[in-house]
Structure formats: structure tokens, C-alpha cells
Amino acid sequence: MEEYQKDRYNTSAVTLSKKLTRRNFLPVICQNLAEAKEKALTWIEPDKTVGFGGSITVEAMGIIPDLYARGQTMIDREQTKTPAERYQVMRQALTADYFLTSINGISEDGELVNVDSVGNRVAALTFGPDKVFAFVSMKKVYGDLETTLAMVRRQTAPLNAWRLNLQQTPCIKKGTCGDCLQPECICNTIAITRRSMAKDRIVIFLILEDTGL
Ligand code: SF4
């Protein structure tokens, strides 16, 4: 990334942080994923449980293997063997001490926008885990709320459908969102989190580099 792009992200992140703080979110500006991982690993106490939702950003950070390596108690649906077991573990993750996730889009005024398939990611963000650590690239700050919703629906969601190879969706058949109701549809819940009731429960790591969809 060019230095001027990074400078712009940094200035935007400082401005956005003030808006996020007003909404009871706790912003943490990080130069890159490595710094975000280091901070998160320091803040998560070794005796606490950790759950996480599907996220390219969390995966790219490599924080999950590090937590396993230091003996953290993980609530991990990827370790299950049957759909029923997976479902139970996803429910269990909603009672974790920490939940790691990402955000699909953030408005310049600090509202969080997510499109969710199963709903576990949005559920955890809303209620359940004591702390939510959300890792998000500054490239996902799109503008006002309307623009952010449009970008998440028109860009992020179809890209995710391609990533997951959901052949029956208009995303793949036509290359664009068709506002579908297909069995494969991954846009079942569209959530706007405009404020947190509990101050600093949701920690938003603003990453000054391009990562995630
Ligand atoms: S609503 Fe359907 S067509 Fe639109 S992005 Fe979601 S899965 Fe694709």
C-alpha cells in the first residue's frame, strides 16, 4: 500500500474513532493485522473462553492457531464432526468470554453493518459474549449509512457467494445481487448496530491496511 493511502486511512480512523466512542464502542487503531493480533492476544486472559465467527480477516490474522498454541479454551465449530454438533457449538460460542469476528461495513458516522447467513455472528455482536473483538480494515468504511448498506449488499455479499461457490444464487448466475430468496441465500439478516448498550463491550480494531472482503 502507498504511504499516502496509509496516511489517509490513519486520518480517517482518528476521525471515525471519535464517532465510535460516542456510540459506546471501543476503537483501537492498528497499523496492520499483526499489531491487532498482538494486542488481542495480550488482552485476552489465558483462563477465558474464546469463540469466533466465520471471517476472512480473523483467519488471515492467524490468531486462532496462536490461541490454541497457548492452551486457550476454544469454542470452535470447525472441530465438530456432525451438523448437529456444529449447531450446538455455535450456540455455545454465544456464551464465550470473548468472541472474535469482523464487520462487513462501517459508516463514516460509526454505525456497524453486517449481512449474516446463519445469524451467529450478528447474534454474538448483539448479545451474549462478555467482549466482542471485531477486526475491520479501513477499506470497509464506505460513507453514509445508505452507501454502506449498498456496498455491503452489492459488493461484499456477492463476493462471499462467489467465495462459497453458491451456484444457484443470482450472484453467480448473473454476477450481481438479485435480492434473492434462494435456499442458498447468505443474506438472511441485515443488521445495523448503531450503539452498544454496554460501554466498551464491542472493541473495534481499525486496521490501516486492505484486508478481508
Ligand atoms: S441476496 Fe441473494 S443474490 Fe443478493 S447477495 Fe445475497 S445471496 Fe446473492
XYZ file of C-alpha atoms and ligand atoms in Angstrom:
221
model
C 0.000 0.000 0.000
C 1.224 3.507 -0.873
C 2.216 5.733 2.046
C -0.407 8.372 1.183
C -3.123 5.689 1.274
C -1.989 4.647 4.719
C -1.930 8.305 5.840
C -5.475 8.756 4.612
C -6.628 5.605 6.445
C -4.936 6.857 9.605
C -6.595 10.273 9.485
C -9.981 8.677 8.725
C -9.508 6.207 11.574
C -8.814 9.014 14.062
C -11.992 10.805 12.941
C -14.030 7.590 12.978
C -12.741 6.659 16.431
C -14.450 9.707 17.935
C -17.749 8.678 16.328
C -17.358 5.080 17.524
C -16.599 6.193 21.078
C -19.799 8.281 21.149
C -21.669 5.061 20.353
C -20.048 3.183 23.266
C -17.757 1.138 21.011
C -14.068 0.982 21.896
C -11.914 1.775 18.840
C -8.310 0.591 18.593
C -6.250 1.793 15.634
C -3.722 -0.783 14.390
C -1.121 -0.366 11.647
C -1.717 -3.892 10.400
C -3.170 -7.304 11.231
C -0.038 -8.319 13.129
C -0.429 -5.418 15.551
C -4.130 -6.190 16.019
C -3.298 -9.808 16.765
C -0.607 -8.882 19.256
C -2.940 -6.528 21.126
C -5.810 -9.040 21.156
C -3.571 -11.833 22.433
C -2.362 -9.568 25.232
C -5.861 -8.536 26.277
C -7.489 -11.984 26.241
C -6.767 -13.538 29.630
C -5.416 -17.111 29.358
C -8.201 -18.587 31.520
C -11.083 -17.193 29.434
C -13.080 -18.965 26.737
C -12.918 -17.755 23.134
C -15.476 -18.263 20.371
C -15.349 -16.888 16.846
C -17.427 -16.472 13.727
C -16.518 -17.092 10.115
C -14.233 -14.264 8.994
C -11.547 -13.986 6.356
C -9.881 -11.249 8.413
C -9.743 -13.341 11.600
C -8.409 -16.237 9.537
C -5.774 -14.031 7.880
C -4.550 -12.793 11.277
C -3.628 -16.319 12.331
C -4.849 -15.624 15.857
C -6.783 -18.889 16.231
C -3.687 -21.164 15.955
C -1.869 -18.873 18.400
C -4.682 -19.152 20.940
C -4.679 -22.937 20.561
C -0.894 -22.999 20.939
C -1.010 -21.248 24.300
C -3.723 -23.599 25.611
C -6.725 -21.240 25.444
C -10.141 -22.894 25.814
C -11.659 -22.502 22.355
C -15.274 -22.915 21.282
C -14.627 -23.954 17.721
C -17.302 -25.182 15.327
C -14.612 -26.290 12.872
C -13.649 -29.064 15.289
C -17.110 -30.681 15.156
C -17.995 -33.791 13.192
C -21.739 -33.538 12.557
C -24.127 -30.687 11.624
C -25.951 -31.179 14.937
C -22.718 -30.891 16.888
C -21.710 -27.839 14.858
C -25.019 -26.169 15.651
C -24.600 -26.812 19.381
C -21.069 -25.406 19.373
C -22.259 -22.288 17.544
C -24.877 -21.790 20.270
C -22.226 -22.363 22.913
C -19.999 -19.694 21.340
C -22.661 -17.124 22.227
C -21.743 -17.589 25.883
C -17.973 -17.281 25.356
C -15.992 -14.740 27.369
C -14.565 -13.370 24.117
C -15.960 -13.567 20.590
C -13.742 -12.766 17.596
C -15.340 -11.548 14.400
C -15.235 -8.886 11.704
C -17.626 -6.235 10.415
C -18.877 -6.088 6.821
C -19.061 -2.313 6.691
C -18.839 0.772 8.905
C -20.481 4.083 8.101
C -18.411 7.241 8.490
C -20.693 8.096 11.396
C -19.812 4.829 13.196
C -22.758 2.505 12.548
C -21.808 -1.157 12.061
C -23.405 -3.006 9.142
C -23.436 -6.772 8.804
C -25.067 -9.237 6.439
C -25.268 -12.652 8.004
C -26.238 -16.081 6.769
C -26.818 -18.252 9.851
C -27.011 -15.245 12.158
C -24.487 -16.377 14.773
C -22.089 -13.523 14.016
C -24.755 -10.853 14.396
C -26.181 -12.632 17.459
C -22.804 -12.562 19.229
C -22.239 -8.941 18.318
C -25.633 -8.036 19.755
C -25.770 -10.082 22.963
C -24.027 -12.932 24.717
C -20.229 -12.903 24.896
C -18.765 -10.588 27.544
C -16.449 -8.994 24.993
C -16.547 -8.870 21.215
C -13.330 -8.175 19.323
C -14.205 -7.044 15.797
C -11.338 -6.672 13.318
C -12.031 -4.496 10.309
C -9.995 -2.909 7.551
C -10.413 0.834 6.989
C -11.296 -0.028 3.382
C -14.709 -1.061 4.751
C -15.584 2.473 5.791
C -17.768 3.340 2.840
C -19.545 6.621 3.560
C -23.006 7.330 4.948
C -25.266 4.540 6.208
C -27.164 4.206 2.932
C -23.929 3.869 0.956
C -22.528 1.381 3.472
C -25.635 -0.796 3.269
C -25.497 -0.666 -0.518
C -21.787 -1.587 -0.622
C -22.230 -4.481 1.783
C -25.217 -5.815 -0.147
C -23.941 -5.114 -3.670
C -20.263 -5.895 -3.210
C -19.406 -7.858 -0.059
C -22.303 -10.310 -0.092
C -21.974 -11.321 -3.777
C -18.208 -11.757 -3.327
C -18.902 -14.040 -0.388
C -21.346 -16.029 -2.515
C -18.590 -16.493 -5.111
C -16.111 -17.453 -2.391
C -18.535 -20.092 -1.123
C -19.421 -21.193 -4.677
C -23.182 -20.802 -4.205
C -24.103 -21.740 -7.751
C -27.847 -21.172 -7.501
C -27.654 -17.546 -6.395
C -28.014 -14.611 -8.797
C -24.580 -13.513 -7.502
C -23.054 -16.319 -9.523
C -25.662 -16.762 -12.252
C -25.802 -13.062 -13.136
C -22.775 -11.641 -11.374
C -24.835 -9.257 -9.288
C -27.177 -9.316 -6.313
C -30.714 -10.245 -7.314
C -32.178 -9.749 -3.814
C -32.817 -13.489 -3.888
C -34.775 -15.819 -1.623
C -32.903 -18.933 -2.769
C -32.266 -21.772 -0.292
C -28.557 -20.930 -0.666
C -29.059 -17.217 0.118
C -26.474 -15.910 2.576
C -28.198 -12.574 3.158
C -30.736 -13.674 5.741
C -30.113 -10.975 8.319
C -29.049 -7.421 7.565
C -28.140 -5.781 10.849
C -27.249 -2.230 11.797
C -25.602 -1.882 15.190
C -25.871 1.817 15.916
C -24.735 1.779 19.573
C -23.677 -0.621 22.290
C -25.693 -0.634 25.499
C -22.643 -1.776 27.476
C -19.755 0.670 27.111
C -16.597 -0.830 25.556
C -18.130 -4.316 25.205
C -17.503 -4.175 21.458
C -13.864 -3.445 20.668
C -13.315 -2.403 17.068
C -9.800 -2.885 15.748
C -9.440 -0.464 12.837
C -6.765 -1.924 10.571
C -4.824 0.536 8.395
C -4.385 -1.881 5.508
C -6.590 -3.602 2.953
C -7.807 -6.973 4.154
C -10.999 -9.022 4.046
C -13.836 -8.820 1.510
S -29.480 -11.640 -1.597
Fe -29.023 -13.471 -2.819
S -28.333 -12.605 -4.761
Fe -28.148 -10.972 -3.251
S -26.048 -11.107 -2.488
Fe -27.368 -12.287 -1.130
S -27.192 -14.392 -1.894
Fe -26.505 -13.037 -3.540
